[in-house]
């Protein structure tokens, strides 16, 4: 039996790399695209060590139509695409909005056009809970309206989902599932794969682990005066392996679903709200490592409080989070130590 071949854009990035591992584990053949603008080859090496596979990899930019067409032509019959290739930092998007609109929109538009030309009709889109803006009520379910985005990053995800919904309406062969992530954290339990920021981390947990290991002098928590129990923002932190496994469930359903089901969207979260300060204290408790942190000013673009209602994905995809935040923190710390040549 020929294994189903899935193109994974941004497959050398944090979420993409972990999903490639899970695709291999589930019997798929991933084809990876990445241009290393926000990723590192180290993660490809980690995939190979975990899976024991020789990777199919093409280096290039998804917004480069010529490059993308060459990949589709070389790889032949692709069964589907998972699109992770996008810039993802809230803070950076506030500082460089045009860069975010240009990259995140153009890469998707080019991909959808090339998919159509090559008759590839199944797409999993990497979306975000930022599409909901500052929600009216939590937990947030999929019926919540898109409020005004709090950042250009969130706006690009809203726009991309609108593009895909319109594309599906116009092309009855195209089938799309958008997965709206809450806050992925952690690393593969093997410590062979994890989050590897380029330069200064934009996400909380790698900043925690880099501070704990001595690369950063201190962790600054953005804002301690929000309307939350401890004054810090509340998020839904989901283990990266749980998130990756949800993508496999989604592609399984997408490849087998009825023709009249064209555009679907699911929240991916644990359903538990944890404050930033709570997470920092849990890291200290789980690892026993002292951490130099302080409360600083608010950061532009941050939503105050959000966590998921995941009932829909549990019912329709049969997926639910299996790991707790403490597991993710323990795995992230093991990855950080291994990365720096320390024993785990």
mmCIF file of C-alpha atoms in Angstrom:
data_model
loop_
_atom_site.group_PDB
_atom_site.id
_atom_site.type_symbol
_atom_site.label_atom_id
_atom_site.label_comp_id
_atom_site.label_asym_id
_atom_site.label_seq_id
_atom_site.Cartn_x
_atom_site.Cartn_y
_atom_site.Cartn_z
ATOM 1 C CA UNK A 1 0.000 0.000 0.000
ATOM 2 C CA UNK A 2 1.318 3.445 -0.934
ATOM 3 C CA UNK A 3 1.647 5.724 2.077
ATOM 4 C CA UNK A 4 -0.260 8.970 1.869
ATOM 5 C CA UNK A 5 2.024 11.920 1.181
ATOM 6 C CA UNK A 6 1.446 15.184 3.066
ATOM 7 C CA UNK A 7 3.243 18.436 2.239
ATOM 8 C CA UNK A 8 4.224 20.227 5.467
ATOM 9 C CA UNK A 9 5.125 23.884 4.975
ATOM 10 C CA UNK A 10 7.198 25.300 7.805
ATOM 11 C CA UNK A 11 8.055 21.719 8.728
ATOM 12 C CA UNK A 12 11.362 22.694 10.354
ATOM 13 C CA UNK A 13 9.584 25.018 12.779
ATOM 14 C CA UNK A 14 8.420 24.236 16.289
ATOM 15 C CA UNK A 15 4.876 23.040 15.590
ATOM 16 C CA UNK A 16 5.621 21.731 12.110
ATOM 17 C CA UNK A 17 8.534 19.559 13.249
ATOM 18 C CA UNK A 18 6.550 17.917 16.047
ATOM 19 C CA UNK A 19 3.692 17.290 13.630
ATOM 20 C CA UNK A 20 6.076 15.653 11.139
ATOM 21 C CA UNK A 21 7.066 13.196 13.893
ATOM 22 C CA UNK A 22 3.424 12.338 14.536
ATOM 23 C CA UNK A 23 2.694 11.982 10.823
ATOM 24 C CA UNK A 24 5.479 9.428 10.508
ATOM 25 C CA UNK A 25 4.182 7.608 13.597
ATOM 26 C CA UNK A 26 0.732 7.386 11.976
ATOM 27 C CA UNK A 27 1.954 5.986 8.666
ATOM 28 C CA UNK A 28 2.052 9.137 6.532
ATOM 29 C CA UNK A 29 4.960 10.329 4.390
ATOM 30 C CA UNK A 30 5.649 14.009 5.171
ATOM 31 C CA UNK A 31 7.294 16.267 2.576
ATOM 32 C CA UNK A 32 8.872 19.227 4.372
ATOM 33 C CA UNK A 33 9.278 22.797 3.100
ATOM 34 C CA UNK A 34 11.094 25.479 5.099
ATOM 35 C CA UNK A 35 13.240 28.530 4.359
ATOM 36 C CA UNK A 36 14.780 28.749 7.867
ATOM 37 C CA UNK A 37 13.772 32.387 8.291
ATOM 38 C CA UNK A 38 12.271 31.511 11.684
ATOM 39 C CA UNK A 39 13.619 28.000 12.236
ATOM 40 C CA UNK A 40 16.829 25.998 12.547
ATOM 41 C CA UNK A 41 18.157 22.840 10.896
ATOM 42 C CA UNK A 42 18.647 21.355 14.361
ATOM 43 C CA UNK A 43 14.965 20.458 14.428
ATOM 44 C CA UNK A 44 15.288 18.426 11.226
ATOM 45 C CA UNK A 45 18.084 16.469 12.895
ATOM 46 C CA UNK A 46 15.800 15.892 15.865
ATOM 47 C CA UNK A 47 13.039 14.515 13.635
ATOM 48 C CA UNK A 48 15.495 12.075 12.070
ATOM 49 C CA UNK A 49 16.737 10.874 15.475
ATOM 50 C CA UNK A 50 13.224 10.284 16.797
ATOM 51 C CA UNK A 51 11.771 8.655 13.678
ATOM 52 C CA UNK A 52 14.840 6.960 12.179
ATOM 53 C CA UNK A 53 13.678 8.259 8.789
ATOM 54 C CA UNK A 54 15.534 10.018 5.993
ATOM 55 C CA UNK A 55 13.537 13.194 5.485
ATOM 56 C CA UNK A 56 12.074 14.493 2.249
ATOM 57 C CA UNK A 57 12.985 18.161 2.417
ATOM 58 C CA UNK A 58 12.914 21.180 0.093
ATOM 59 C CA UNK A 59 14.438 24.497 1.149
ATOM 60 C CA UNK A 60 12.526 27.531 -0.058
ATOM 61 C CA UNK A 61 9.797 30.096 0.526
ATOM 62 C CA UNK A 62 6.094 29.299 0.158
ATOM 63 C CA UNK A 63 5.504 32.742 -1.285
ATOM 64 C CA UNK A 64 7.879 31.840 -4.138
ATOM 65 C CA UNK A 65 5.499 30.518 -6.766
ATOM 66 C CA UNK A 66 8.225 29.062 -8.994
ATOM 67 C CA UNK A 67 9.792 27.158 -6.107
ATOM 68 C CA UNK A 68 6.447 25.865 -4.875
ATOM 69 C CA UNK A 69 5.412 24.629 -8.322
ATOM 70 C CA UNK A 70 8.709 22.781 -8.669
ATOM 71 C CA UNK A 71 8.077 21.004 -5.348
ATOM 72 C CA UNK A 72 4.570 19.960 -6.372
ATOM 73 C CA UNK A 73 5.817 18.732 -9.736
ATOM 74 C CA UNK A 74 8.752 16.823 -8.279
ATOM 75 C CA UNK A 75 6.762 15.142 -5.525
ATOM 76 C CA UNK A 76 3.921 14.052 -7.775
ATOM 77 C CA UNK A 77 0.644 13.062 -6.190
ATOM 78 C CA UNK A 78 0.265 14.812 -2.846
ATOM 79 C CA UNK A 79 -2.726 13.791 -0.751
ATOM 80 C CA UNK A 80 -2.855 16.957 1.299
ATOM 81 C CA UNK A 81 -1.043 19.954 2.741
ATOM 82 C CA UNK A 82 -0.446 21.225 6.278
ATOM 83 C CA UNK A 83 0.396 24.915 6.205
ATOM 84 C CA UNK A 84 2.505 26.089 9.153
ATOM 85 C CA UNK A 85 4.760 28.541 7.295
ATOM 86 C CA UNK A 86 3.988 31.919 8.860
ATOM 87 C CA UNK A 87 5.422 34.491 11.224
ATOM 88 C CA UNK A 88 3.854 34.077 14.658
ATOM 89 C CA UNK A 89 5.027 36.640 17.227
ATOM 90 C CA UNK A 90 2.383 39.023 18.587
ATOM 91 C CA UNK A 91 4.952 41.567 19.743
ATOM 92 C CA UNK A 92 7.003 41.458 16.561
ATOM 93 C CA UNK A 93 3.868 41.884 14.460
ATOM 94 C CA UNK A 94 3.060 45.119 16.305
ATOM 95 C CA UNK A 95 6.551 46.409 15.510
ATOM 96 C CA UNK A 96 6.616 45.149 11.898
ATOM 97 C CA UNK A 97 3.007 44.887 10.670
ATOM 98 C CA UNK A 98 3.683 45.129 6.934
ATOM 99 C CA UNK A 99 6.203 42.297 7.140
ATOM 100 C CA UNK A 100 3.558 40.120 8.802
ATOM 101 C CA UNK A 101 0.821 40.924 6.289
ATOM 102 C CA UNK A 102 3.164 40.372 3.373
ATOM 103 C CA UNK A 103 4.527 37.046 4.592
ATOM 104 C CA UNK A 104 1.460 35.435 6.133
ATOM 105 C CA UNK A 105 -1.000 36.390 3.393
ATOM 106 C CA UNK A 106 1.234 35.906 0.363
ATOM 107 C CA UNK A 107 2.438 32.473 1.435
ATOM 108 C CA UNK A 108 -1.147 31.247 1.812
ATOM 109 C CA UNK A 109 -2.390 32.826 -1.432
ATOM 110 C CA UNK A 110 0.462 31.322 -3.429
ATOM 111 C CA UNK A 111 -0.036 27.914 -1.817
ATOM 112 C CA UNK A 112 -3.767 27.797 -2.554
ATOM 113 C CA UNK A 113 -3.183 28.765 -6.186
ATOM 114 C CA UNK A 114 -0.502 26.122 -6.684
ATOM 115 C CA UNK A 115 -2.640 23.494 -4.936
ATOM 116 C CA UNK A 116 -5.474 24.227 -7.362
ATOM 117 C CA UNK A 117 -3.173 23.980 -10.387
ATOM 118 C CA UNK A 118 -1.964 20.559 -9.238
ATOM 119 C CA UNK A 119 -5.375 19.296 -8.117
ATOM 120 C CA UNK A 120 -4.430 18.937 -4.446
ATOM 121 C CA UNK A 121 -7.641 19.575 -2.563
ATOM 122 C CA UNK A 122 -7.021 18.906 1.152
ATOM 123 C CA UNK A 123 -5.561 21.568 3.435
ATOM 124 C CA UNK A 124 -4.980 21.852 7.179
ATOM 125 C CA UNK A 125 -4.412 25.496 8.111
ATOM 126 C CA UNK A 126 -2.457 26.578 11.173
ATOM 127 C CA UNK A 127 -4.709 29.202 12.756
ATOM 128 C CA UNK A 128 -4.844 30.720 16.225
ATOM 129 C CA UNK A 129 -7.123 31.673 19.083
ATOM 130 C CA UNK A 130 -6.097 35.264 18.317
ATOM 131 C CA UNK A 131 -8.845 35.246 15.660
ATOM 132 C CA UNK A 132 -11.324 35.784 18.511
ATOM 133 C CA UNK A 133 -9.632 38.985 19.715
ATOM 134 C CA UNK A 134 -10.625 39.855 23.285
ATOM 135 C CA UNK A 135 -13.520 37.391 23.718
ATOM 136 C CA UNK A 136 -16.830 38.375 25.316
ATOM 137 C CA UNK A 137 -16.931 35.206 27.406
ATOM 138 C CA UNK A 138 -14.714 32.237 28.212
ATOM 139 C CA UNK A 139 -14.177 29.407 27.665
ATOM 140 C CA UNK A 140 -14.231 30.367 23.995
ATOM 141 C CA UNK A 141 -16.053 28.060 21.603
ATOM 142 C CA UNK A 142 -16.050 28.092 17.815
ATOM 143 C CA UNK A 143 -19.286 30.084 17.615
ATOM 144 C CA UNK A 144 -17.587 33.126 19.166
ATOM 145 C CA UNK A 145 -17.427 36.028 16.710
ATOM 146 C CA UNK A 146 -14.167 37.394 15.394
ATOM 147 C CA UNK A 147 -13.614 40.598 17.350
ATOM 148 C CA UNK A 148 -11.151 43.273 16.277
ATOM 149 C CA UNK A 149 -7.733 41.642 16.326
ATOM 150 C CA UNK A 150 -5.416 42.805 19.113
ATOM 151 C CA UNK A 151 -2.341 42.533 16.856
ATOM 152 C CA UNK A 152 -1.383 42.400 13.180
ATOM 153 C CA UNK A 153 -0.509 38.727 13.727
ATOM 154 C CA UNK A 154 -4.073 38.030 14.854
ATOM 155 C CA UNK A 155 -5.414 40.039 11.934
ATOM 156 C CA UNK A 156 -3.434 37.915 9.459
ATOM 157 C CA UNK A 157 -5.006 34.765 10.892
ATOM 158 C CA UNK A 158 -8.477 36.268 10.585
ATOM 159 C CA UNK A 159 -7.760 37.268 6.980
ATOM 160 C CA UNK A 160 -6.314 33.882 6.107
ATOM 161 C CA UNK A 161 -9.387 32.116 7.435
ATOM 162 C CA UNK A 162 -11.607 34.451 5.388
ATOM 163 C CA UNK A 163 -9.511 33.731 2.281
ATOM 164 C CA UNK A 164 -9.899 30.000 2.822
ATOM 165 C CA UNK A 165 -13.625 30.196 3.479
ATOM 166 C CA UNK A 166 -14.099 32.168 0.254
ATOM 167 C CA UNK A 167 -11.840 29.787 -1.686
ATOM 168 C CA UNK A 168 -13.816 26.781 -0.485
ATOM 169 C CA UNK A 169 -17.085 28.448 -1.425
ATOM 170 C CA UNK A 170 -15.785 29.037 -4.960
ATOM 171 C CA UNK A 171 -14.146 25.632 -5.433
ATOM 172 C CA UNK A 172 -16.316 22.697 -4.384
ATOM 173 C CA UNK A 173 -13.359 20.293 -4.610
ATOM 174 C CA UNK A 174 -11.310 22.143 -2.003
ATOM 175 C CA UNK A 175 -11.606 20.944 1.605
ATOM 176 C CA UNK A 176 -10.048 22.912 4.453
ATOM 177 C CA UNK A 177 -9.756 22.478 8.198
ATOM 178 C CA UNK A 178 -8.511 25.421 10.272
ATOM 179 C CA UNK A 179 -7.058 24.544 13.668
ATOM 180 C CA UNK A 180 -7.188 27.428 16.119
ATOM 181 C CA UNK A 181 -4.327 26.902 18.570
ATOM 182 C CA UNK A 182 -4.292 28.315 22.018
ATOM 183 C CA UNK A 183 -0.751 28.365 23.540
ATOM 184 C CA UNK A 184 1.556 25.494 22.541
ATOM 185 C CA UNK A 185 4.394 24.818 24.990
ATOM 186 C CA UNK A 186 6.819 22.037 25.858
ATOM 187 C CA UNK A 187 8.974 19.677 23.838
ATOM 188 C CA UNK A 188 9.065 16.076 22.667
ATOM 189 C CA UNK A 189 9.432 13.747 25.691
ATOM 190 C CA UNK A 190 12.631 12.333 24.147
ATOM 191 C CA UNK A 191 14.270 15.792 24.542
ATOM 192 C CA UNK A 192 15.383 15.408 20.910
ATOM 193 C CA UNK A 193 12.990 18.092 19.667
ATOM 194 C CA UNK A 194 11.659 21.326 21.105
ATOM 195 C CA UNK A 195 11.182 25.045 20.655
ATOM 196 C CA UNK A 196 14.331 26.696 19.295
ATOM 197 C CA UNK A 197 13.916 30.469 18.927
ATOM 198 C CA UNK A 198 16.069 32.427 16.532
ATOM 199 C CA UNK A 199 17.720 35.192 18.592
ATOM 200 C CA UNK A 200 15.628 36.425 21.533
ATOM 201 C CA UNK A 201 12.564 34.263 22.310
ATOM 202 C CA UNK A 202 9.142 35.711 21.578
ATOM 203 C CA UNK A 203 7.267 33.003 23.489
ATOM 204 C CA UNK A 204 7.044 32.576 27.245
ATOM 205 C CA UNK A 205 8.371 29.081 27.916
ATOM 206 C CA UNK A 206 11.655 29.287 25.959
ATOM 207 C CA UNK A 207 12.285 32.597 27.712
ATOM 208 C CA UNK A 208 11.681 30.829 31.037
ATOM 209 C CA UNK A 209 14.064 27.974 30.206
ATOM 210 C CA UNK A 210 16.744 30.264 28.775
ATOM 211 C CA UNK A 211 16.579 32.388 31.929
ATOM 212 C CA UNK A 212 16.720 29.299 34.123
ATOM 213 C CA UNK A 213 19.827 28.017 32.354
ATOM 214 C CA UNK A 214 21.572 31.394 32.458
ATOM 215 C CA UNK A 215 21.348 32.619 28.867
ATOM 216 C CA UNK A 216 18.977 35.446 29.885
ATOM 217 C CA UNK A 217 19.522 37.545 32.998
ATOM 218 C CA UNK A 218 15.861 37.698 33.941
ATOM 219 C CA UNK A 219 12.343 37.003 32.779
ATOM 220 C CA UNK A 220 10.041 40.002 32.491
ATOM 221 C CA UNK A 221 6.334 39.191 32.755
ATOM 222 C CA UNK A 222 4.381 41.629 30.606
ATOM 223 C CA UNK A 223 1.852 43.297 32.889
ATOM 224 C CA UNK A 224 0.817 42.628 36.475
ATOM 225 C CA UNK A 225 -2.240 44.876 36.675
ATOM 226 C CA UNK A 226 -4.741 43.041 34.457
ATOM 227 C CA UNK A 227 -8.212 42.158 35.722
ATOM 228 C CA UNK A 228 -7.244 38.604 36.660
ATOM 229 C CA UNK A 229 -6.713 36.929 40.066
ATOM 230 C CA UNK A 230 -2.956 37.588 40.143
ATOM 231 C CA UNK A 231 -2.845 40.495 37.673
ATOM 232 C CA UNK A 232 -1.142 38.562 34.855
ATOM 233 C CA UNK A 233 -2.664 37.368 31.592
ATOM 234 C CA UNK A 234 -4.474 34.030 31.500
ATOM 235 C CA UNK A 235 -3.835 31.531 28.736
ATOM 236 C CA UNK A 236 -4.612 27.946 27.748
ATOM 237 C CA UNK A 237 -1.238 26.183 27.620
ATOM 238 C CA UNK A 238 -1.255 23.012 25.519
ATOM 239 C CA UNK A 239 1.554 20.462 25.207
ATOM 240 C CA UNK A 240 3.112 20.513 21.743
ATOM 241 C CA UNK A 241 2.741 16.738 21.318
ATOM 242 C CA UNK A 242 -0.994 16.951 22.025
ATOM 243 C CA UNK A 243 -1.226 19.725 19.436
ATOM 244 C CA UNK A 244 0.728 17.731 16.851
ATOM 245 C CA UNK A 245 -1.428 14.661 17.357
ATOM 246 C CA UNK A 246 -4.544 16.760 16.751
ATOM 247 C CA UNK A 247 -3.218 17.535 13.261
ATOM 248 C CA UNK A 248 -3.054 13.837 12.465
ATOM 249 C CA UNK A 249 -6.651 13.409 13.628
ATOM 250 C CA UNK A 250 -7.617 16.350 11.426
ATOM 251 C CA UNK A 251 -5.921 15.041 8.275
ATOM 252 C CA UNK A 252 -7.374 11.568 8.901
ATOM 253 C CA UNK A 253 -10.857 13.062 8.880
ATOM 254 C CA UNK A 254 -10.186 15.465 6.024
ATOM 255 C CA UNK A 255 -9.018 12.691 3.705
ATOM 256 C CA UNK A 256 -12.020 10.561 4.547
ATOM 257 C CA UNK A 257 -14.834 13.045 5.008
ATOM 258 C CA UNK A 258 -17.953 13.550 2.914
ATOM 259 C CA UNK A 259 -17.887 15.793 -0.125
ATOM 260 C CA UNK A 260 -20.448 18.179 1.349
ATOM 261 C CA UNK A 261 -18.151 19.052 4.285
ATOM 262 C CA UNK A 262 -15.788 21.651 2.878
ATOM 263 C CA UNK A 263 -14.693 24.113 5.564
ATOM 264 C CA UNK A 264 -14.275 23.194 9.209
ATOM 265 C CA UNK A 265 -12.557 24.812 12.166
ATOM 266 C CA UNK A 266 -11.657 23.601 15.633
ATOM 267 C CA UNK A 267 -10.219 25.019 18.832
ATOM 268 C CA UNK A 268 -7.165 23.195 20.136
ATOM 269 C CA UNK A 269 -6.685 23.745 23.852
ATOM 270 C CA UNK A 270 -6.934 22.044 27.223
ATOM 271 C CA UNK A 271 -9.936 24.023 28.437
ATOM 272 C CA UNK A 272 -7.955 25.181 31.479
ATOM 273 C CA UNK A 273 -6.952 28.784 32.079
ATOM 274 C CA UNK A 274 -3.523 29.291 33.674
ATOM 275 C CA UNK A 275 -2.003 32.687 34.416
ATOM 276 C CA UNK A 276 1.482 33.590 33.262
ATOM 277 C CA UNK A 277 2.615 33.939 36.869
ATOM 278 C CA UNK A 278 1.101 30.564 37.757
ATOM 279 C CA UNK A 279 3.045 28.954 34.917
ATOM 280 C CA UNK A 280 6.297 30.563 36.050
ATOM 281 C CA UNK A 281 5.764 29.308 39.611
ATOM 282 C CA UNK A 282 4.863 25.834 38.348
ATOM 283 C CA UNK A 283 8.125 25.708 36.376
ATOM 284 C CA UNK A 284 10.050 26.489 39.574
ATOM 285 C CA UNK A 285 8.109 23.802 41.461
ATOM 286 C CA UNK A 286 8.469 21.119 38.763
ATOM 287 C CA UNK A 287 12.179 21.657 38.089
ATOM 288 C CA UNK A 288 13.434 22.909 41.432
ATOM 289 C CA UNK A 289 15.326 25.651 39.577
ATOM 290 C CA UNK A 290 15.416 29.196 40.898
ATOM 291 C CA UNK A 291 14.217 31.729 38.359
ATOM 292 C CA UNK A 292 14.953 35.444 38.260
ATOM 293 C CA UNK A 293 11.719 37.134 37.189
ATOM 294 C CA UNK A 294 9.926 40.424 37.639
ATOM 295 C CA UNK A 295 6.686 42.086 36.594
ATOM 296 C CA UNK A 296 7.129 44.659 33.837
ATOM 297 C CA UNK A 297 4.841 46.893 31.772
ATOM 298 C CA UNK A 298 2.100 45.519 29.563
ATOM 299 C CA UNK A 299 2.934 44.474 26.018
ATOM 300 C CA UNK A 300 0.957 45.862 23.082
ATOM 301 C CA UNK A 301 -1.276 43.310 21.378
ATOM 302 C CA UNK A 302 -1.890 40.964 24.312
ATOM 303 C CA UNK A 303 -5.371 39.618 25.039
ATOM 304 C CA UNK A 304 -6.111 39.657 28.794
ATOM 305 C CA UNK A 305 -7.749 36.277 29.247
ATOM 306 C CA UNK A 306 -8.619 33.370 26.990
ATOM 307 C CA UNK A 307 -8.951 29.613 27.134
ATOM 308 C CA UNK A 308 -10.713 27.071 24.994
ATOM 309 C CA UNK A 309 -13.950 25.198 24.950
ATOM 310 C CA UNK A 310 -12.713 22.054 23.186
ATOM 311 C CA UNK A 311 -15.992 20.126 23.077
ATOM 312 C CA UNK A 312 -16.261 20.310 19.279
ATOM 313 C CA UNK A 313 -12.846 18.800 18.560
ATOM 314 C CA UNK A 314 -13.417 16.109 21.166
ATOM 315 C CA UNK A 315 -16.732 15.137 19.578
ATOM 316 C CA UNK A 316 -15.864 15.416 15.897
ATOM 317 C CA UNK A 317 -12.172 14.421 15.816
ATOM 318 C CA UNK A 318 -12.014 12.264 18.930
ATOM 319 C CA UNK A 319 -9.121 14.332 20.268
ATOM 320 C CA UNK A 320 -8.427 15.727 23.717
ATOM 321 C CA UNK A 321 -5.291 16.915 25.482
ATOM 322 C CA UNK A 322 -3.469 14.151 27.362
ATOM 323 C CA UNK A 323 -0.648 16.140 28.953
ATOM 324 C CA UNK A 324 -0.727 18.697 31.775
ATOM 325 C CA UNK A 325 1.186 21.980 31.899
ATOM 326 C CA UNK A 326 3.674 20.459 34.335
ATOM 327 C CA UNK A 327 4.505 17.752 31.774
ATOM 328 C CA UNK A 328 5.136 20.394 29.126
ATOM 329 C CA UNK A 329 7.367 22.393 31.466
ATOM 330 C CA UNK A 330 9.362 19.319 32.457
ATOM 331 C CA UNK A 331 9.845 18.374 28.792
ATOM 332 C CA UNK A 332 10.801 21.932 27.837
ATOM 333 C CA UNK A 333 13.451 21.997 30.570
ATOM 334 C CA UNK A 334 14.852 18.615 29.477
ATOM 335 C CA UNK A 335 15.093 19.934 25.905
ATOM 336 C CA UNK A 336 16.813 23.135 27.013
ATOM 337 C CA UNK A 337 19.394 21.226 29.059
ATOM 338 C CA UNK A 338 20.122 18.800 26.255
ATOM 339 C CA UNK A 339 20.415 21.666 23.780
ATOM 340 C CA UNK A 340 23.058 23.300 25.976
ATOM 341 C CA UNK A 341 25.004 20.077 26.490
ATOM 342 C CA UNK A 342 23.857 19.450 30.056
ATOM 343 C CA UNK A 343 22.610 16.103 31.325
ATOM 344 C CA UNK A 344 18.876 15.650 31.627
#
